[in-house]
């Protein structure tokens, strides 16, 4: 695969298209002006930017789900967008490698300056049952999933007459984490379920239970005690059960398990904690703070690394008043502007800027047209804070079109009832059905291994390409599988598989296959033994003389298919 760039311009590659990444690219585009001395590339998992502070509103549907996102291509017309997962970063070779897409092949992107803006991740590893049963709340998919899940729970509860315990579980909603995102999520969720329950005549509103778990003695530790207590009282008045000094220890499909052993029976557990440094950042040999964030100078340069910059939640940036900046959008956007300025200074020469933003304040929405805000030293609460919250976030949304849409959604929301549609999205289907026509390749030799295939009907040839010509190693038919070796060995494909008769396959993605293989030792052993047998047969086959014709080297049925 041809690397991008290579035309003499300096290559600035930004990893992550959140607040930090997009705002860095925006400032770089401005600095580019009429000149053309550098090129900007942004790599992000998705082709849109998510305005995270508004995500909780997706739960209740008070704004449309697409109103919280903006297409990065429209925001950044002069930046190359590369929509892929970053898989690895080679600091020595100054390249970034991204994951396979439709056709699995490498994308290796070289850089002169690398901006790390990967944010943080919600990581439930090490917490019993949370990876399986807790819902994270970080991106648009999480918000949509939670909304659908809550509506599903209400629908199920409405028709559940025989099992009182199940009914209780379905009508209990638990949120863990009393920071900003946890408080905003619980407030929206509470408003939503209590608002729509009147459409469910078989559910008594008194059956609904919404609880917020927080490990400290008051919520919103980022705010003054007075405002936090105001928020607590308001949430309680609206029916949220506050469980302070309470730590979530584990989860099952039917309960949130608290430290000390108490169980809150529920089918909906949202956890906004813990937030972990991004695993890619974690794996880099660069200086990190206790929290795993990359330590930068006040110029946003990662300590000891000239061409590496870090911004946003993955960075530990010194705050002007001492300590480190908190992980908020307002800090991420200001850091982005300073980092962009300093990168341009490094390329063109010029004075660097220090990061000197101390924060404007904090705000948190509490649902029902109320909020708490601490701005420029003032404490504001209730409707006034809510109006301020909405005005500020509205103005921060990228683009006037989006602002207009959100403003009208909010206006209509004052009069119209909440939407109750459960969108049944297919989500991640572990097993995919695929069809291939003769001549089509399933994958190509040297591609990255991303799936394993089982043939349901039809036929395919396994072909080894070499300088001396292509050789058909085997013809595979119904019931046979291929593609396992590249998954088990983390290697590239050993051969090309090409359809010869209309073929239907079932395929399993690498991550699902790895999951099965790691939890079912039998699966791993079976595939490993089979792979060994196939590799041995491969070697025998390749010891055949080069003058053997493709037909004569075709795999004999007794050997089974070759390894792919
Ligand atoms: C529910 C919620 C409410 C919030 N409310 C507020 C608020 O009111 N005020 C405030 O100031 N802050 C708020 N925050 C915090 C704020 O959103 C974050 O501080 C901010 O998003 C950090 O920006 P970032 O760019 O560092 O990270 P992110 O915005 O998380 O962006 C990281 C980007 O990296 C991409 N990425 C990650 N891994 C890969 C990979 N391997 N390959 C490719 N791309 C990758 C992701 O797709 C994402 O686009 C809130 C956060 C949440 C979750």
XYZ file of C-alpha atoms in Angstrom, residues 128-557:
430
model
C -16.457 -8.515 37.907
C -19.341 -8.737 35.476
C -19.124 -5.113 34.311
C -17.680 -5.845 30.852
C -20.617 -8.195 30.253
C -23.470 -6.327 31.921
C -22.738 -2.628 32.451
C -23.526 -0.081 29.758
C -20.816 2.539 29.124
C -21.733 6.115 28.211
C -19.105 7.756 26.076
C -20.155 7.950 22.455
C -23.215 8.181 20.232
C -23.617 4.403 19.966
C -23.642 4.143 23.787
C -26.323 6.840 24.066
C -28.506 5.223 21.428
C -28.020 1.799 22.893
C -29.032 3.015 26.344
C -32.122 4.766 25.008
C -33.225 1.639 23.130
C -32.454 -0.554 26.090
C -34.550 1.591 28.447
C -37.539 1.596 26.084
C -37.174 -2.177 25.660
C -37.171 -2.616 29.448
C -40.381 -0.584 29.728
C -42.042 -2.592 26.942
C -41.050 -5.861 28.610
C -42.210 -4.703 32.025
C -45.557 -3.607 30.592
C -46.407 -7.196 29.629
C -44.635 -9.025 32.453
C -47.368 -10.178 34.802
C -46.193 -13.506 36.132
C -42.687 -12.776 37.408
C -42.662 -9.957 39.980
C -38.910 -10.165 40.443
C -38.236 -9.735 36.726
C -40.689 -6.833 36.627
C -38.784 -5.140 39.460
C -35.488 -5.661 37.649
C -36.898 -4.193 34.438
C -38.230 -1.091 36.194
C -35.055 -0.359 38.161
C -32.441 1.817 36.486
C -29.015 2.266 38.093
C -26.266 4.719 37.155
C -22.824 4.439 38.737
C -20.659 7.566 38.993
C -21.678 10.926 40.414
C -19.384 13.087 38.280
C -20.785 15.332 35.543
C -21.576 12.650 32.999
C -23.153 10.296 35.570
C -25.330 13.088 37.011
C -26.446 14.266 33.564
C -27.216 10.706 32.489
C -29.242 9.893 35.610
C -31.167 13.188 35.356
C -32.112 12.590 31.695
C -32.922 8.944 32.277
C -35.104 9.731 35.266
C -36.981 12.474 33.390
C -37.482 10.193 30.436
C -38.839 7.097 32.204
C -41.038 9.092 34.545
C -42.278 11.201 31.631
C -43.234 8.351 29.310
C -44.610 5.915 31.881
C -48.092 7.403 31.458
C -48.171 5.701 28.037
C -47.872 2.340 29.793
C -51.195 1.848 31.598
C -50.021 -1.470 33.063
C -47.080 0.146 34.886
C -47.663 2.004 38.134
C -45.253 5.017 38.236
C -44.457 4.017 41.827
C -42.850 0.837 40.491
C -40.087 2.858 38.825
C -36.831 3.125 40.694
C -33.868 5.203 39.494
C -30.675 5.138 41.573
C -27.363 6.983 41.392
C -24.361 5.329 43.054
C -21.434 7.490 44.060
C -18.345 6.490 46.011
C -17.855 9.835 47.814
C -20.007 11.707 50.324
C -21.364 14.146 47.744
C -21.874 14.158 43.993
C -20.214 16.561 41.517
C -16.842 16.763 43.281
C -15.754 19.241 40.556
C -18.239 21.842 41.916
C -18.640 23.839 45.106
C -20.342 22.015 47.966
C -23.307 24.396 47.848
C -24.087 23.641 44.203
C -23.502 19.924 44.643
C -25.971 19.868 47.545
C -28.472 21.817 45.459
C -28.100 19.215 42.690
C -28.519 16.366 45.173
C -31.715 17.814 46.622
C -33.155 18.468 43.186
C -32.439 14.953 41.940
C -33.946 13.470 45.091
C -37.053 15.643 44.743
C -37.512 14.260 41.234
C -37.355 10.712 42.527
C -33.678 9.756 42.056
C -32.447 7.600 44.920
C -28.961 8.797 45.900
C -26.578 6.190 47.256
C -23.543 8.116 48.511
C -20.374 6.483 49.869
C -21.419 3.496 47.805
C -19.080 1.666 45.483
C -20.201 -0.568 42.659
C -18.198 -3.749 42.963
C -19.618 -6.142 40.406
C -22.538 -6.735 38.098
C -24.636 -9.648 36.940
C -27.368 -9.767 34.319
C -29.889 -9.199 37.115
C -28.202 -6.980 39.696
C -25.702 -4.267 40.558
C -23.532 -5.668 43.352
C -22.318 -3.062 45.856
C -19.202 -3.218 48.012
C -20.330 -4.996 51.168
C -22.490 -7.427 49.225
C -25.799 -5.567 48.894
C -27.487 -6.158 45.539
C -29.739 -3.762 43.661
C -31.807 -5.872 41.380
C -31.787 -4.337 37.872
C -31.574 -5.013 34.159
C -30.153 -1.548 33.404
C -26.812 -0.605 34.869
C -24.937 2.344 33.368
C -21.400 3.030 34.489
C -19.642 6.288 33.670
C -16.582 5.203 35.631
C -13.803 4.279 35.451
C -12.150 6.260 32.712
C -8.823 4.844 31.613
C -6.018 6.101 29.438
C -6.328 4.940 25.870
C -4.657 1.519 25.375
C -2.612 2.830 22.427
C -1.254 5.626 24.615
C -0.647 3.129 27.375
C 1.550 1.058 25.077
C 3.777 3.950 23.981
C 7.214 4.327 25.441
C 6.617 7.951 26.414
C 6.466 9.613 29.850
C 3.084 9.269 31.561
C 1.600 10.531 34.793
C 0.083 8.403 37.562
C -3.239 8.410 35.719
C -1.595 7.121 32.521
C -1.973 10.417 30.640
C 0.951 11.629 28.521
C 3.009 14.248 30.319
C 3.408 17.366 28.209
C 5.198 20.667 28.663
C 3.175 23.898 28.744
C 3.834 23.957 24.982
C 1.821 20.708 24.611
C 4.877 18.779 23.475
C 5.246 15.336 25.019
C 8.208 15.454 27.351
C 11.391 14.378 25.628
C 9.768 13.862 22.218
C 10.290 16.750 19.771
C 7.731 15.855 17.150
C 5.033 14.357 19.408
C 2.238 16.482 20.828
C -0.600 15.470 23.116
C -3.902 17.259 23.719
C -7.247 16.592 25.412
C -8.178 13.775 27.755
C -5.129 11.638 26.897
C -2.723 14.405 27.940
C -1.526 15.582 31.317
C -1.049 19.269 30.635
C 0.234 21.569 33.388
C -2.520 23.945 34.547
C -1.472 27.594 34.939
C -2.336 27.585 38.647
C -0.467 24.332 39.354
C -1.494 20.707 39.026
C -2.854 19.277 35.779
C -5.749 20.419 33.580
C -9.005 18.515 34.139
C -10.252 16.349 31.263
C -12.910 18.661 29.841
C -13.897 19.840 26.386
C -13.159 23.472 27.224
C -9.561 22.581 28.073
C -9.195 20.245 25.082
C -10.215 22.968 22.601
C -7.851 25.561 24.108
C -4.979 23.075 24.219
C -5.663 22.272 20.576
C -5.224 25.912 19.522
C -1.939 26.228 21.413
C -0.587 22.915 20.101
C -1.447 23.910 16.503
C 0.312 27.259 16.953
C 3.422 25.555 18.315
C 3.522 22.911 15.584
C 3.417 25.655 12.962
C 6.162 27.489 14.876
C 8.247 24.301 14.835
C 7.800 24.007 11.058
C 8.136 27.654 10.019
C 10.094 29.021 12.932
C 8.608 31.600 15.259
C 7.724 32.021 18.875
C 5.949 29.271 20.724
C 2.939 29.882 22.987
C 2.444 28.590 26.515
C -0.847 27.040 27.529
C -2.324 29.468 30.042
C -6.062 28.744 30.204
C -7.410 28.325 33.713
C -11.003 27.302 32.856
C -14.171 29.357 32.634
C -16.180 27.303 35.062
C -18.304 24.180 35.132
C -21.921 23.387 34.296
C -24.111 20.366 34.656
C -27.681 19.821 33.462
C -30.092 18.264 35.954
C -33.071 17.673 33.664
C -36.483 19.368 33.902
C -35.125 22.714 32.808
C -32.666 23.095 35.644
C -28.903 22.981 35.941
C -26.025 24.034 38.135
C -23.250 26.310 36.950
C -20.140 27.827 38.431
C -18.990 30.469 36.015
C -16.378 33.192 36.467
C -16.642 32.773 40.235
C -20.466 32.899 40.319
C -22.734 30.093 41.498
C -25.931 29.781 39.473
C -28.603 27.124 39.814
C -32.071 26.201 38.583
C -33.704 27.625 35.456
C -31.181 30.483 35.059
C -28.300 27.992 35.015
C -30.208 25.773 32.589
C -30.814 28.697 30.169
C -27.134 29.595 30.378
C -26.143 25.940 29.844
C -28.279 25.686 26.722
C -27.139 29.026 25.291
C -23.464 28.283 25.801
C -23.637 24.774 24.350
C -25.774 25.914 21.476
C -23.151 28.491 20.531
C -20.390 25.917 20.899
C -22.037 23.514 18.424
C -20.185 23.547 15.133
C -22.104 25.283 12.296
C -25.188 27.504 12.189
C -27.278 24.790 10.519
C -26.733 22.437 13.434
C -27.420 25.214 15.959
C -30.701 26.033 14.245
C -31.754 22.373 14.235
C -30.926 21.884 17.916
C -32.612 25.157 18.903
C -35.811 24.107 17.111
C -35.667 20.602 18.649
C -35.375 22.186 22.085
C -38.222 24.603 21.363
C -40.507 21.811 20.120
C -39.544 19.669 23.074
C -41.206 22.236 25.358
C -44.585 21.342 23.823
C -44.355 17.871 22.334
C -44.207 14.595 24.258
C -40.995 12.546 24.291
C -40.435 10.101 21.429
C -40.985 6.497 22.419
C -39.621 4.651 19.418
C -37.233 1.809 20.090
C -34.936 1.648 17.077
C -34.062 -1.969 16.519
C -30.620 -1.690 15.003
C -28.937 -4.907 14.025
C -25.840 -3.903 16.039
C -22.821 -6.122 15.992
C -23.744 -9.419 14.436
C -21.068 -11.915 15.325
C -21.699 -14.202 12.349
C -22.059 -12.661 8.913
C -23.508 -14.324 5.822
C -21.750 -13.514 2.582
C -22.183 -14.468 -1.045
C -19.443 -14.630 -3.681
C -19.665 -14.995 -7.449
C -17.127 -16.938 -9.536
C -13.909 -14.963 -10.029
C -14.413 -12.887 -6.873
C -11.709 -13.027 -4.238
C -12.646 -13.652 -0.632
C -9.235 -12.387 0.382
C -5.845 -11.960 -1.157
C -2.485 -13.443 -0.232
C -0.653 -11.082 2.189
C -3.872 -9.347 3.271
C -4.296 -8.937 7.020
C -6.303 -11.797 8.539
C -9.598 -10.344 9.721
C -12.194 -13.165 9.454
C -12.553 -16.926 9.361
C -14.944 -18.426 6.762
C -17.102 -21.554 6.590
C -18.467 -22.583 3.200
C -22.211 -23.227 3.258
C -22.568 -23.898 -0.463
C -20.460 -23.408 -3.589
C -16.721 -23.737 -4.130
C -13.504 -21.755 -3.950
C -9.889 -22.310 -4.915
C -6.994 -21.712 -2.560
C -4.230 -20.192 -4.659
C -0.610 -19.553 -3.762
C 0.916 -16.738 -5.763
C 4.641 -16.881 -6.444
C 7.131 -15.393 -8.897
C 7.032 -18.680 -10.790
C 3.242 -18.405 -11.276
C 0.045 -19.105 -9.399
C -0.617 -22.572 -8.018
C -3.994 -23.901 -7.011
C -3.427 -25.623 -3.697
C -6.927 -26.876 -3.119
C -10.550 -26.641 -4.069
C -12.813 -26.155 -1.056
C -16.476 -27.034 -0.843
C -19.437 -27.043 1.559
C -18.605 -27.724 5.201
C -14.940 -26.719 4.840
C -13.469 -23.654 6.483
C -10.569 -21.365 5.711
C -8.843 -18.205 6.972
C -8.104 -19.506 10.465
C -4.323 -19.371 10.349
C -4.027 -15.645 9.878
C -6.257 -15.234 12.942
C -4.536 -17.728 15.195
C -1.043 -16.621 14.272
C -1.707 -12.887 13.883
C -0.046 -13.319 10.488
C -1.006 -12.182 7.008
C -2.893 -14.458 4.606
C -0.783 -17.295 3.212
C -2.829 -17.698 0.033
C -5.578 -16.148 -2.026
C -9.052 -17.681 -1.864
C -11.077 -17.187 -5.051
C -14.645 -18.301 -5.637
C -15.117 -20.761 -8.536
C -18.800 -21.662 -8.168
C -21.432 -19.324 -6.634
C -20.594 -19.555 -2.958
C -22.355 -18.720 0.320
C -20.259 -18.449 3.448
C -20.647 -17.757 7.120
C -17.838 -15.693 8.564
C -16.746 -14.730 12.034
C -14.722 -11.580 12.771
C -11.280 -11.836 14.314
C -12.317 -10.336 17.660
C -15.271 -12.747 18.027
C -13.153 -15.678 16.954
C -10.411 -14.713 19.432
C -13.036 -14.394 22.172
C -14.393 -17.873 21.443
C -10.894 -19.302 21.178
C -9.756 -17.768 24.470
C -12.769 -18.896 26.494
C -13.290 -22.290 24.850
C -9.916 -24.040 25.007
C -11.333 -26.854 22.882
C -11.934 -24.452 19.997
C -8.425 -23.088 20.130
C -6.880 -26.568 20.368
C -8.942 -27.929 17.490
C -8.016 -25.047 15.227
C -4.376 -25.097 16.287
C -4.051 -28.853 15.625
C -5.782 -28.493 12.297
C -3.575 -25.558 11.430
C -0.445 -27.515 12.280
C -1.616 -30.377 10.089
C -2.311 -27.990 7.251
C 1.038 -26.205 7.621
C 2.877 -29.560 7.554
C 0.957 -30.475 4.431
C 1.753 -27.045 2.951
C 5.445 -27.656 3.474
C 5.240 -31.074 1.828
C 3.354 -29.545 -1.037
C 5.908 -26.828 -1.550
C 8.708 -29.323 -1.583
C 7.207 -30.539 -4.881
C 9.272 -29.605 -7.863
C 8.712 -26.218 -9.501
C 8.005 -27.845 -12.884
C 4.896 -29.484 -11.397
C 1.900 -28.129 -13.235
C -0.780 -26.306 -11.165
C -3.105 -29.221 -11.803
C -0.632 -31.781 -10.523
C 0.029 -29.793 -7.368
C -3.652 -29.448 -6.571
C -4.267 -30.491 -3.017
C -5.283 -34.058 -2.541
C -8.500 -34.497 -0.626
